[in-house]
Coordinates of C-alpha atoms and ligand atoms in Angstrom, one line a residue:
M219 CA 0.0 0.0 0.0
K220 CA 1.5 3.2 -1.3
R221 CA 1.9 5.3 1.8
L222 CA 3.5 2.6 3.9
L223 CA 6.1 1.4 1.5
A224 CA 8.6 3.7 -0.2
L225 CA 7.6 3.5 -3.8
T226 CA 10.7 3.4 -6.1
T227 CA 10.2 4.9 -9.4
A228 CA 13.8 4.5 -10.4
A229 CA 14.9 4.2 -14.0
F230 CA 13.1 1.1 -15.1
T231 CA 12.8 0.8 -18.8
A232 CA 9.3 0.9 -20.0
L233 CA 7.9 -1.8 -22.1
P234 CA 7.0 -0.1 -25.3
L235 CA 3.3 0.1 -25.5
A236 CA 1.4 0.8 -28.6
P237 CA -0.2 4.2 -28.9
A238 CA -3.9 4.1 -27.9
A239 CA -5.9 2.4 -30.6
A240 CA -8.9 4.5 -31.5
L241 CA -12.1 3.0 -30.2
D242 CA -13.7 3.5 -33.6
A243 CA -10.7 1.8 -35.3
A244 CA -11.6 0.8 -38.8
P245 CA -12.2 -2.9 -39.2
G246 CA -10.1 -4.9 -41.7
T247 CA -6.8 -5.4 -39.9
G248 CA -7.5 -8.9 -38.8
A249 CA -5.7 -11.8 -40.5
G250 CA -7.8 -14.4 -42.1
G251 CA -10.1 -11.9 -43.7
T252 CA -12.8 -9.8 -42.3
H253 CA -16.3 -11.0 -42.9
G254 CA -18.3 -8.1 -41.5
T255 CA -17.7 -4.4 -41.4
V256 CA -19.3 -1.8 -39.2
L257 CA -21.5 -0.9 -42.1
D258 CA -22.6 -4.5 -42.7
A259 CA -23.9 -4.6 -39.2
A260 CA -26.2 -1.6 -39.6
P261 CA -29.7 -2.8 -38.6
G262 CA -31.4 -4.4 -41.5
A263 CA -28.3 -4.4 -43.7
P264 CA -28.2 -7.6 -45.7
G265 CA -25.7 -10.1 -44.2
A266 CA -25.5 -8.4 -40.8
A267 CA -27.0 -11.3 -39.0
L268 CA -24.9 -13.8 -40.7
D269 CA -21.5 -12.0 -40.7
G270 CA -21.7 -9.8 -37.6
A271 CA -19.4 -7.0 -36.8
P272 CA -16.0 -6.7 -35.1
G273 CA -16.0 -6.4 -31.3
A274 CA -14.6 -3.1 -30.0
P275 CA -10.9 -3.1 -29.1
G276 CA -11.4 -1.5 -25.7
A277 CA -14.1 -1.4 -23.0
G278 CA -14.2 2.4 -23.3
D279 CA -12.7 3.2 -19.8
P280 CA -11.5 6.9 -20.1
Y281 CA -8.4 6.1 -18.0
F282 CA -7.3 3.1 -20.0
P283 CA -9.2 3.2 -23.3
D284 CA -7.7 0.0 -24.9
Q285 CA -8.2 -2.1 -21.8
G286 CA -10.8 -4.9 -22.2
N287 CA -12.7 -5.5 -25.4
G288 CA -16.3 -5.4 -26.7
G289 CA -18.5 -8.0 -28.2
Y290 CA -18.1 -10.9 -25.8
D291 CA -18.1 -11.8 -22.2
A292 CA -15.4 -14.1 -20.8
G293 CA -16.7 -16.7 -18.3
H294 CA -13.7 -18.9 -17.5
Y295 CA -10.0 -19.0 -18.1
D296 CA -8.0 -22.2 -18.0
L297 CA -4.3 -21.1 -18.0
A298 CA -1.7 -23.8 -18.5
L299 CA 1.7 -22.2 -18.1
D300 CA 5.2 -23.6 -18.1
Y301 CA 7.8 -21.3 -16.7
T302 CA 11.6 -21.5 -16.2
P303 CA 12.8 -18.7 -13.9
S304 CA 16.5 -18.9 -15.1
S305 CA 15.7 -18.1 -18.7
N306 CA 12.4 -16.3 -18.1
Q307 CA 10.8 -18.5 -20.7
L308 CA 7.0 -18.8 -20.5
D309 CA 5.0 -21.2 -22.6
G310 CA 1.3 -20.8 -22.3
V311 CA -2.0 -22.3 -23.5
A312 CA -5.0 -20.2 -22.6
T313 CA -8.4 -21.8 -23.0
I314 CA -11.1 -19.1 -22.6
T315 CA -14.8 -19.9 -22.5
A316 CA -16.9 -16.9 -23.5
R317 CA -20.2 -15.8 -24.9
A318 CA -20.8 -13.4 -27.8
T319 CA -22.8 -10.3 -26.8
Q320 CA -23.3 -9.3 -30.4
A321 CA -23.0 -11.0 -33.8
L322 CA -19.2 -11.2 -34.0
S323 CA -17.1 -11.3 -37.1
R324 CA -13.9 -10.7 -35.1
F325 CA -12.8 -9.9 -31.6
D326 CA -9.8 -8.8 -29.6
L327 CA -8.0 -10.2 -26.6
D328 CA -5.5 -8.0 -24.6
L329 CA -1.9 -9.4 -24.8
V330 CA 1.4 -7.5 -25.2
R331 CA 3.6 -8.3 -28.2
T332 CA 6.5 -9.3 -26.0
L333 CA 4.7 -12.7 -26.2
T334 CA 4.3 -14.4 -29.5
V335 CA 1.1 -16.1 -30.4
R336 CA 1.6 -19.4 -32.3
S337 CA -2.0 -20.5 -32.9
V338 CA -5.6 -19.6 -32.1
T339 CA -8.6 -21.8 -32.4
V340 CA -12.3 -21.0 -31.9
D341 CA -14.4 -24.0 -31.1
G342 CA -11.6 -26.2 -32.3
A343 CA -11.3 -24.6 -35.8
P344 CA -8.2 -22.7 -36.7
A345 CA -8.8 -18.9 -36.5
G346 CA -7.0 -16.0 -38.2
F347 CA -5.1 -13.7 -35.8
T348 CA -2.7 -10.7 -35.7
Q349 CA -0.9 -9.0 -32.9
D350 CA -1.5 -5.3 -33.2
G351 CA 0.1 -3.4 -30.3
S352 CA -1.4 -4.9 -27.2
E353 CA -4.4 -6.3 -29.0
L354 CA -4.6 -9.9 -30.2
V355 CA -7.1 -9.7 -33.1
V356 CA -8.9 -13.0 -33.7
T357 CA -11.0 -13.7 -36.7
P358 CA -13.0 -17.0 -36.3
A359 CA -13.5 -19.1 -39.4
A360 CA -17.2 -18.4 -39.2
A361 CA -18.9 -15.4 -37.5
L362 CA -20.4 -16.1 -34.0
P363 CA -24.1 -15.3 -33.6
S364 CA -25.1 -13.0 -30.8
G365 CA -25.6 -15.0 -27.6
Q366 CA -23.5 -18.0 -28.7
G367 CA -21.1 -19.6 -26.3
F368 CA -17.6 -20.3 -27.7
T369 CA -14.2 -21.5 -26.7
V370 CA -10.9 -19.8 -27.7
V371 CA -7.6 -21.6 -27.4
V372 CA -4.5 -19.4 -27.6
R373 CA -1.0 -21.0 -27.7
Y374 CA 1.8 -18.4 -27.0
D375 CA 5.3 -18.1 -25.7
G376 CA 8.0 -15.6 -24.9
K377 CA 9.9 -13.8 -22.2
P378 CA 7.4 -11.7 -20.3
T379 CA 8.1 -8.4 -18.6
Y380 CA 6.2 -5.8 -16.7
V381 CA 4.6 -2.6 -17.9
L382 CA 5.4 0.9 -16.6
D383 CA 2.3 2.6 -15.5
P384 CA 1.4 6.3 -16.0
D385 CA 2.2 6.9 -12.3
G386 CA 5.7 5.4 -12.7
S387 CA 5.1 2.1 -10.9
R388 CA 5.6 -1.3 -12.4
D389 CA 3.0 -4.0 -12.7
G390 CA 2.7 -7.3 -14.5
W391 CA 5.4 -10.0 -14.7
I392 CA 8.0 -8.6 -12.4
R393 CA 11.1 -10.9 -12.2
T394 CA 12.7 -11.5 -8.8
N395 CA 16.0 -13.3 -8.1
D396 CA 14.2 -16.6 -7.9
G397 CA 11.0 -16.2 -9.9
V398 CA 8.2 -13.7 -10.4
F399 CA 6.4 -11.1 -8.3
N400 CA 3.1 -11.0 -10.2
A401 CA 0.8 -8.0 -9.4
N402 CA -1.4 -6.7 -12.2
E403 CA -3.2 -3.5 -11.1
P404 CA -4.0 -1.7 -13.3
Q405 CA -2.5 -3.1 -16.6
G406 CA -0.3 -6.1 -15.9
A407 CA -2.5 -9.0 -16.9
M408 CA -1.8 -8.4 -20.6
T409 CA 1.9 -9.0 -19.9
W410 CA 1.3 -12.8 -19.3
Y411 CA -2.0 -14.0 -20.6
P412 CA -4.5 -13.1 -23.2
G413 CA -8.0 -12.0 -22.0
N414 CA -10.6 -9.4 -21.7
H415 CA -8.7 -7.4 -19.2
H416 CA -11.1 -4.6 -18.1
M417 CA -12.4 -5.2 -14.6
T418 CA -16.0 -5.3 -15.7
D419 CA -15.5 -8.7 -17.3
K420 CA -15.0 -11.1 -14.4
A421 CA -14.5 -14.8 -14.8
T422 CA -13.5 -17.9 -12.9
Y423 CA -10.0 -19.4 -13.3
R424 CA -8.0 -22.6 -13.3
F425 CA -4.3 -22.2 -13.2
S426 CA -2.0 -25.2 -14.0
V427 CA 1.6 -23.9 -13.6
T428 CA 4.7 -26.0 -14.2
V429 CA 8.0 -24.8 -12.6
P430 CA 11.2 -26.5 -11.6
D431 CA 10.9 -28.7 -8.5
D432 CA 12.8 -26.3 -6.3
R433 CA 10.2 -23.5 -7.0
A434 CA 6.5 -23.1 -6.2
A435 CA 3.8 -21.4 -8.2
V436 CA 1.2 -19.7 -6.1
A437 CA -2.1 -18.4 -7.6
N438 CA -5.6 -17.4 -6.5
G439 CA -8.2 -19.6 -5.0
D440 CA -7.8 -23.2 -3.8
L441 CA -4.7 -25.4 -4.2
V442 CA -6.0 -28.5 -6.0
S443 CA -2.8 -30.5 -6.5
S444 CA 0.9 -30.4 -7.0
T445 CA 2.5 -33.1 -9.0
S446 CA 6.1 -33.6 -9.7
R447 CA 7.4 -35.3 -12.9
G448 CA 10.8 -35.2 -14.5
G449 CA 12.2 -32.5 -12.3
R450 CA 9.3 -30.2 -12.7
T451 CA 6.2 -29.6 -10.6
T452 CA 2.7 -28.6 -11.7
Y453 CA 0.6 -26.6 -9.3
V454 CA -3.1 -26.5 -10.0
W455 CA -5.2 -23.8 -8.5
D456 CA -8.9 -23.1 -8.8
A457 CA -10.3 -19.6 -8.4
R458 CA -14.0 -20.6 -8.0
Q459 CA -15.5 -17.2 -7.5
P460 CA -15.5 -14.6 -10.3
M461 CA -12.4 -12.4 -10.5
A462 CA -11.3 -9.3 -12.4
S463 CA -8.0 -9.7 -14.4
Y464 CA -6.1 -7.2 -12.4
L465 CA -6.6 -9.4 -9.3
A466 CA -5.2 -12.5 -10.8
T467 CA -1.7 -13.6 -9.7
V468 CA 0.7 -16.4 -10.6
S469 CA 3.7 -15.8 -8.3
I470 CA 6.7 -18.0 -8.6
G471 CA 9.8 -18.5 -6.5
K472 CA 11.3 -20.4 -3.6
F473 CA 8.4 -20.4 -1.1
Q474 CA 7.5 -22.1 2.1
L475 CA 3.9 -23.1 1.4
T476 CA 1.4 -23.8 4.2
D477 CA -2.2 -24.9 3.8
T478 CA -4.2 -25.0 7.0
K479 CA -7.6 -24.6 8.4
I480 CA -7.7 -21.8 11.0
G481 CA -10.8 -20.3 12.6
G482 CA -13.0 -21.8 9.9
Y483 CA -10.9 -20.3 7.0
R484 CA -8.7 -22.3 4.6
V485 CA -5.5 -20.3 4.9
I486 CA -2.8 -20.8 2.2
T487 CA 0.4 -18.9 2.6
A488 CA 3.6 -18.7 0.6
V489 CA 6.6 -17.1 2.3
D490 CA 10.0 -16.4 0.7
P491 CA 12.6 -18.2 2.9
K492 CA 14.5 -14.9 3.1
L493 CA 11.6 -13.4 5.0
A494 CA 10.6 -16.5 7.0
G495 CA 12.3 -15.3 10.1
K496 CA 10.1 -12.2 10.3
A497 CA 6.9 -14.0 9.2
G498 CA 6.3 -16.1 12.3
G499 CA 2.5 -16.6 12.8
F500 CA 1.7 -15.1 9.4
A501 CA -1.0 -17.7 8.6
A502 CA -2.6 -17.3 12.1
R503 CA -2.9 -13.5 11.8
H504 CA -5.6 -13.8 9.1
A505 CA -8.6 -15.3 11.0
P506 CA -9.0 -12.5 13.6
V507 CA -9.0 -9.8 10.9
L508 CA -11.4 -11.7 8.7
S509 CA -13.8 -12.5 11.4
Y510 CA -13.9 -8.9 12.6
F511 CA -14.5 -7.7 9.1
S512 CA -17.1 -10.4 8.6
S513 CA -19.0 -9.1 11.6
L514 CA -19.0 -5.6 10.0
F515 CA -19.3 -6.2 6.3
G516 CA -20.9 -9.7 6.0
P517 CA -19.5 -13.1 5.3
Y518 CA -16.0 -13.4 3.8
P519 CA -16.8 -13.9 0.1
F520 CA -14.2 -16.5 -1.0
S521 CA -13.5 -20.2 -0.5
S522 CA -9.9 -19.6 0.8
T523 CA -7.6 -16.9 2.0
G524 CA -3.9 -16.4 2.8
G525 CA -1.1 -14.3 1.4
I526 CA 2.1 -14.3 -0.6
V527 CA 5.2 -12.7 1.0
D528 CA 7.8 -12.4 -1.7
H529 CA 11.0 -10.5 -1.1
E530 CA 11.1 -7.8 -3.8
P531 CA 12.4 -4.5 -2.4
N532 CA 11.9 -2.5 -5.6
V533 CA 8.2 -3.0 -6.2
G534 CA 7.1 -0.6 -3.4
Y535 CA 3.5 -1.8 -3.0
A536 CA 1.3 -4.7 -1.9
L537 CA -1.7 -5.8 -3.9
E538 CA -5.0 -7.3 -2.9
T539 CA -4.8 -10.2 -5.3
Q540 CA -8.0 -12.1 -4.9
T541 CA -8.1 -14.5 -2.0
R542 CA -4.4 -14.2 -1.5
P543 CA -2.8 -10.7 -1.4
I544 CA 0.8 -10.3 -2.4
Y545 CA 3.3 -8.4 -0.2
P546 CA 6.9 -7.3 -0.9
V547 CA 7.6 -7.4 2.8
V548 CA 6.0 -9.1 5.9
P549 CA 2.9 -6.9 6.3
S550 CA 2.2 -4.7 9.3
E551 CA -1.2 -5.1 11.0
S552 CA -2.5 -2.1 9.1
L553 CA -1.3 -3.4 5.7
L554 CA -2.7 -6.9 6.4
A555 CA -6.0 -5.3 7.4
H556 CA -6.0 -3.1 4.3
E557 CA -5.5 -6.0 1.8
L558 CA -7.9 -8.2 3.6
A559 CA -10.6 -5.5 3.6
H560 CA -10.1 -5.3 -0.2
Q561 CA -11.5 -8.8 -0.4
W562 CA -14.9 -7.3 0.2
F563 CA -14.2 -3.9 -1.3
G564 CA -12.4 -4.1 -4.6
D565 CA -12.3 -7.9 -5.1
S566 CA -15.9 -9.1 -4.5
V567 CA -17.4 -5.7 -5.3
T568 CA -15.2 -4.1 -8.0
P569 CA -15.5 -0.7 -9.5
T570 CA -17.1 -0.2 -12.9
R571 CA -14.5 2.4 -14.0
W572 CA -11.0 3.1 -12.9
Q573 CA -12.0 6.6 -11.7
D574 CA -14.1 5.0 -9.0
I575 CA -11.0 3.5 -7.4
W576 CA -11.8 5.3 -4.1
L577 CA -14.5 2.6 -3.7
N578 CA -11.5 0.3 -3.2
E579 CA -8.8 2.4 -1.5
G580 CA -11.0 4.7 0.6
F581 CA -12.9 1.6 2.0
A582 CA -9.7 -0.4 2.6
N583 CA -8.1 2.6 4.3
Y584 CA -11.2 3.1 6.5
A585 CA -11.0 -0.6 7.4
E586 CA -7.4 -0.1 8.5
W587 CA -8.6 2.6 10.8
L588 CA -11.4 0.2 12.1
W589 CA -8.8 -2.6 12.8
L590 CA -6.3 -0.3 14.5
D591 CA -9.2 1.0 16.7
K592 CA -10.5 -2.5 17.4
T593 CA -7.0 -3.7 18.5
G594 CA -6.4 -0.7 20.6
S595 CA -3.4 0.7 18.7
K596 CA -5.1 3.9 17.5
T597 CA -8.6 5.3 17.9
L598 CA -10.7 5.8 14.8
Q599 CA -11.2 9.4 15.6
S600 CA -7.5 10.0 15.9
S601 CA -6.9 8.4 12.5
F602 CA -9.5 10.7 11.0
D603 CA -8.1 13.7 12.8
A604 CA -4.6 13.0 11.6
A605 CA -5.8 12.9 8.0
Y606 CA -8.1 15.9 8.4
S607 CA -5.4 18.0 10.0
K608 CA -3.7 18.8 6.7
P609 CA -4.1 22.6 6.3
A610 CA -6.7 23.9 3.8
D611 CA -4.0 25.2 1.5
D612 CA -2.3 21.8 1.2
P613 CA -2.4 20.6 -2.4
F614 CA -3.8 17.3 -1.0
W615 CA -7.2 18.9 -0.9
Q616 CA -7.3 19.8 -4.5
T617 CA -7.9 16.2 -5.7
P618 CA -11.5 15.0 -5.5
P619 CA -11.4 11.2 -4.7
A620 CA -14.3 10.3 -7.0
D621 CA -12.2 11.3 -10.0
P622 CA -8.5 11.8 -9.2
G623 CA -8.0 13.2 -12.8
G624 CA -6.4 10.5 -14.8
P625 CA -4.3 7.3 -14.7
A626 CA -1.2 9.1 -13.3
D627 CA -3.2 9.9 -10.1
L628 CA -4.9 6.6 -9.8
F629 CA -3.3 6.0 -6.4
H630 CA -3.2 9.6 -5.2
D631 CA -3.2 10.1 -1.4
A632 CA -6.7 11.7 -1.7
V633 CA -8.1 8.4 -3.1
Y634 CA -7.0 6.7 0.1
D635 CA -7.2 9.3 2.9
R636 CA -10.0 11.6 1.7
G637 CA -11.8 8.4 0.5
A638 CA -11.7 7.1 4.1
M639 CA -12.6 10.5 5.5
T640 CA -15.7 10.5 3.2
L641 CA -16.9 7.3 4.9
H642 CA -16.3 8.8 8.3
A643 CA -18.2 11.9 7.4
L644 CA -21.0 9.6 6.1
R645 CA -21.0 7.7 9.3
R646 CA -21.3 10.8 11.4
A647 CA -24.2 12.1 9.2
V648 CA -26.3 8.9 9.2
G649 CA -25.3 7.1 12.4
D650 CA -23.6 3.8 13.1
S651 CA -26.5 1.6 12.4
A652 CA -27.4 3.0 9.0
F653 CA -23.7 3.3 8.1
F654 CA -22.9 -0.4 8.6
T655 CA -26.1 -1.4 6.9
I656 CA -24.9 0.6 3.9
L657 CA -21.6 -1.2 3.9
R658 CA -23.1 -4.6 4.3
T659 CA -25.8 -4.0 1.7
W660 CA -23.1 -2.8 -0.7
A661 CA -21.1 -5.9 -0.2
T662 CA -24.2 -8.2 -0.6
E663 CA -26.0 -6.5 -3.5
H664 CA -22.9 -6.3 -5.6
Q665 CA -21.1 -9.5 -4.5
Y666 CA -18.9 -10.8 -7.3
G667 CA -20.0 -7.8 -9.5
N668 CA -19.2 -4.2 -10.3
A669 CA -20.6 -1.0 -9.1
D670 CA -19.8 2.8 -9.4
T671 CA -19.9 5.9 -7.2
P672 CA -23.5 7.0 -8.2
A673 CA -24.7 3.5 -7.1
F674 CA -23.0 3.9 -3.7
V675 CA -24.5 7.4 -3.2
A676 CA -28.0 6.1 -4.2
L677 CA -27.6 3.2 -1.7
A678 CA -26.5 5.5 1.1
E679 CA -29.5 7.7 0.4
R680 CA -31.9 4.8 0.2
V681 CA -30.7 3.2 3.5
S682 CA -30.5 6.5 5.5
G683 CA -33.6 8.0 4.0
R684 CA -31.8 11.3 3.5
S685 CA -30.5 13.4 0.7
L686 CA -26.7 13.2 0.9
T687 CA -25.9 15.3 -2.3
A688 CA -24.2 18.1 -0.4
L689 CA -22.1 15.7 1.7
F690 CA -20.8 13.7 -1.2
D691 CA -20.3 16.8 -3.4
A692 CA -18.1 18.3 -0.7
W693 CA -16.2 15.1 0.1
L694 CA -16.0 13.3 -3.3
H695 CA -16.5 15.6 -6.1
K696 CA -15.3 19.1 -5.4
P697 CA -11.7 20.4 -4.8
G698 CA -11.2 22.1 -1.4
K699 CA -11.1 21.1 2.2
P700 CA -14.7 20.1 3.3
A701 CA -16.0 21.8 6.5
L702 CA -16.9 19.5 9.4
Ligands
LIG887 N1 -4.1 -1.5 -4.7 C1 -2.9 -1.4 -3.9 C2 -3.2 -1.2 -2.5 O1 -3.4 -2.2 -1.8 C3 -2.1 -0.2 -4.4 C4 -1.4 -0.2 -5.7 C5 -1.4 -1.1 -6.7 C6 -0.4 0.8 -6.0 N2 -0.5 -0.6 -7.7 C7 0.1 0.4 -7.2 C8 0.0 1.9 -5.3 C9 1.1 1.2 -7.8 C10 1.0 2.6 -5.8 C11 1.5 2.3 -7.1 O2 -3.5 -0.2 -2.0
ZN888 ZN1 -5.4 -0.7 -1.4

């Protein structure tokens, strides 16, 4: 989490990313011929129903316009990956089950060109494909009717690397001295597997990752098996609840793996032996935090929990990878609470647009305050007061959390601290009972889904029976220090 770990933005070389592809990009660049064009698909045009139209190359998010794709909805990813840390060689087979949401002549998956695609099939038949910037453009042999389920198999290989984000941080496939620190918020998923990588398209996952016997591969969800053959071990993980791409992880290295049942939770941890001395009791620290948050926010939403502690001093942040956050150090109590709170706010309930990121960070920051208060290390009011004490002319107050302005300010302090202060202001306005009903209802109504700021405001007004426009305007939308 940004404010607790010094973020290094040293001279890492950026992976060259293609310039933003226009959302209205002209069709016709796909290999294997283009059956439909946008004009063909005009209502009533002859051939539209048969041939379909290309799916959009982006989901239309103003912060990351190319991210995600239109025209289909991914339901399940089966990722079979073979990785050798010493050479950084990745060989992958991605089997993606999806459904067409329009008659589809062609569609995109997000994948950087660092990886080379060898073949693509759609429902078993060879499909045309090209790699255009970070878009893998697939043209099935026959157009897919709207509503049809289909299976895409992509074979690819290469030596993956990370992306450099607009805020100067790295995400994606980040090599360590013994493997990979794999954190993918906001853009990293396209550095290691093809998919529909905007957070609005959630899917379930199976990971089958093969690594040398002296390494482990740790992913999201439940460990199903680990099988050694010929000096290499295959780890199989099932992420059974829907997940956004940016929350996926396949982290690889020398790890001490534990898989235990503690306090009713299946806790799976992976700790780098270099940090093992500092990580005593790591697995046992999860249940108390999760049961406190369950009492406030509703049941823990996933079938297992745990964490990955991987020595990587240059990353500078932790991430709430679903079910199993990844940390570059042994987490403090507040960092542990932060990433575990994200399992409700961010992972189970995910924003609809990147500008709504305060729904993740403001909530997780507030949950840190709640945990520090509960455990007696700092009262909630003093956490609020410390954040609020910044003078009115501090530039901090110029950034409204509900739209920090662009991708370079995605993780601005205001998103965290002012986001958390917004929740405290709401609590003071509506009272404890309505406030926690709002949080629980938010987590329940949008479980495994996506929601945006207007939906949260509407819920708060519905539960409290009050108009809260002035409060949210002052705290979320307008620059300037809100009065108490
Ligand atoms: N979501 C992370 C958290 O737990 C923050 C994060 C992800 C981040 N990527 C980042 C922060 C890059 C700073 C820079 O708060
Ligand atoms: Zn966070």
